[in-house]
Amino acid sequence: MTYTFPSRNSQVPAQPRFPVTEFEPLLDSVEAAALLRIHPKTLQKMARRGQILGRHVGKVWRFRVSDLNDWLWRQDHAMSGASAD
């Protein structure tokens, strides 16, 4: 018995599930806290309270650098707005 396989060019090309350009590596609590110069437990507490955006991956917290940067930007603008009053 002979099996025939469809030709390669008739198959739909595989599309990546997520574009590579949109992937941002995640930092653990120690790495993210070092960037902010705070203790990792303080950062985890802030994430639990929703003060800073973080994600639970398994049993550990993970953070995006862009989220940390956004948080810093908001902090700077909140402080400059308060001093302008």
CSV table of C-alpha atoms in Angstrom, one decimal:
chain,number,residue,atom,x,y,z
A,1,MET,CA,0.0,0.0,0.0
A,2,THR,CA,1.3,3.4,-0.9
A,3,TYR,CA,0.6,6.7,0.9
A,4,THR,CA,0.7,10.0,-0.9
A,5,PHE,CA,1.5,13.2,0.9
A,6,PRO,CA,0.4,16.7,-0.3
A,7,SER,CA,3.1,18.7,-1.9
A,8,ARG,CA,4.9,21.2,0.3
A,9,ASN,CA,3.8,24.3,-1.7
A,10,SER,CA,0.1,23.4,-1.2
A,11,GLN,CA,0.4,23.6,2.6
A,12,VAL,CA,-0.3,26.8,4.5
A,13,PRO,CA,2.9,28.2,5.9
A,14,ALA,CA,3.1,28.1,9.7
A,15,GLN,CA,2.6,31.5,11.3
A,16,PRO,CA,4.3,32.2,14.6
A,17,ARG,CA,1.8,32.4,17.5
A,18,PHE,CA,3.3,35.6,18.8
A,19,PRO,CA,5.4,38.0,16.6
A,20,VAL,CA,8.9,38.0,17.9
A,21,THR,CA,9.0,41.8,17.8
A,22,GLU,CA,6.3,42.0,20.5
A,23,PHE,CA,8.0,39.7,23.0
A,24,GLU,CA,9.6,41.5,26.0
A,25,PRO,CA,11.7,39.4,28.3
A,26,LEU,CA,10.5,39.3,31.9
A,27,LEU,CA,12.5,40.2,35.0
A,28,ASP,CA,12.3,38.4,38.3
A,29,SER,CA,11.7,40.3,41.5
A,30,VAL,CA,15.4,40.6,42.3
A,31,GLU,CA,16.3,42.0,38.8
A,32,ALA,CA,13.3,44.4,38.7
A,33,ALA,CA,13.9,45.6,42.3
A,34,ALA,CA,17.5,46.3,41.5
A,35,LEU,CA,16.4,48.6,38.6
A,36,LEU,CA,14.1,50.5,41.0
A,37,ARG,CA,16.7,50.3,43.9
A,38,ILE,CA,14.1,48.9,46.3
A,39,HIS,CA,14.0,45.6,48.1
A,40,PRO,CA,12.5,42.6,46.2
A,41,LYS,CA,9.9,42.0,48.9
A,42,THR,CA,8.8,45.6,48.7
A,43,LEU,CA,8.3,45.3,45.0
A,44,GLN,CA,6.3,42.0,45.5
A,45,LYS,CA,4.1,43.8,48.1
A,46,MET,CA,3.5,46.7,45.7
A,47,ALA,CA,2.5,44.2,42.9
A,48,ARG,CA,0.1,42.3,45.2
A,49,ARG,CA,-1.6,45.6,46.1
A,50,GLY,CA,-1.8,46.6,42.4
A,51,GLN,CA,0.4,49.6,42.8
A,52,ILE,CA,2.8,48.3,40.2
A,53,LEU,CA,2.1,45.9,37.3
A,54,GLY,CA,3.5,42.4,37.8
A,55,ARG,CA,2.6,38.9,36.8
A,56,HIS,CA,2.6,35.7,38.7
A,57,VAL,CA,4.3,33.0,36.7
A,58,GLY,CA,4.2,29.8,38.7
A,59,LYS,CA,5.2,30.8,42.3
A,60,VAL,CA,7.4,33.8,41.3
A,61,TRP,CA,6.6,37.4,40.3
A,62,ARG,CA,7.8,38.6,36.9
A,63,PHE,CA,7.9,42.2,35.7
A,64,ARG,CA,8.3,43.9,32.3
A,65,VAL,CA,10.9,46.7,32.0
A,66,SER,CA,8.3,48.8,30.1
A,67,ASP,CA,5.8,48.4,33.0
A,68,LEU,CA,8.4,49.5,35.5
A,69,ASN,CA,9.3,52.5,33.2
A,70,ASP,CA,5.6,53.5,32.9
A,71,TRP,CA,5.2,53.3,36.7
A,72,LEU,CA,8.3,55.6,37.2
A,73,TRP,CA,6.9,58.0,34.6
A,74,ARG,CA,3.6,58.2,36.4
A,75,GLN,CA,5.4,58.7,39.8
A,76,ASP,CA,7.4,61.6,38.3
A,77,HIS,CA,4.4,63.2,36.8
A,78,ALA,CA,2.3,62.8,40.0
A,79,MET,CA,5.0,64.4,42.0
A,80,SER,CA,5.6,67.3,39.6
A,81,GLY,CA,1.8,67.9,39.5
A,82,ALA,CA,1.6,68.0,43.2
A,83,SER,CA,4.4,70.5,43.5
A,84,ALA,CA,2.8,72.8,40.9
A,85,ASP,CA,-0.2,73.4,43.1
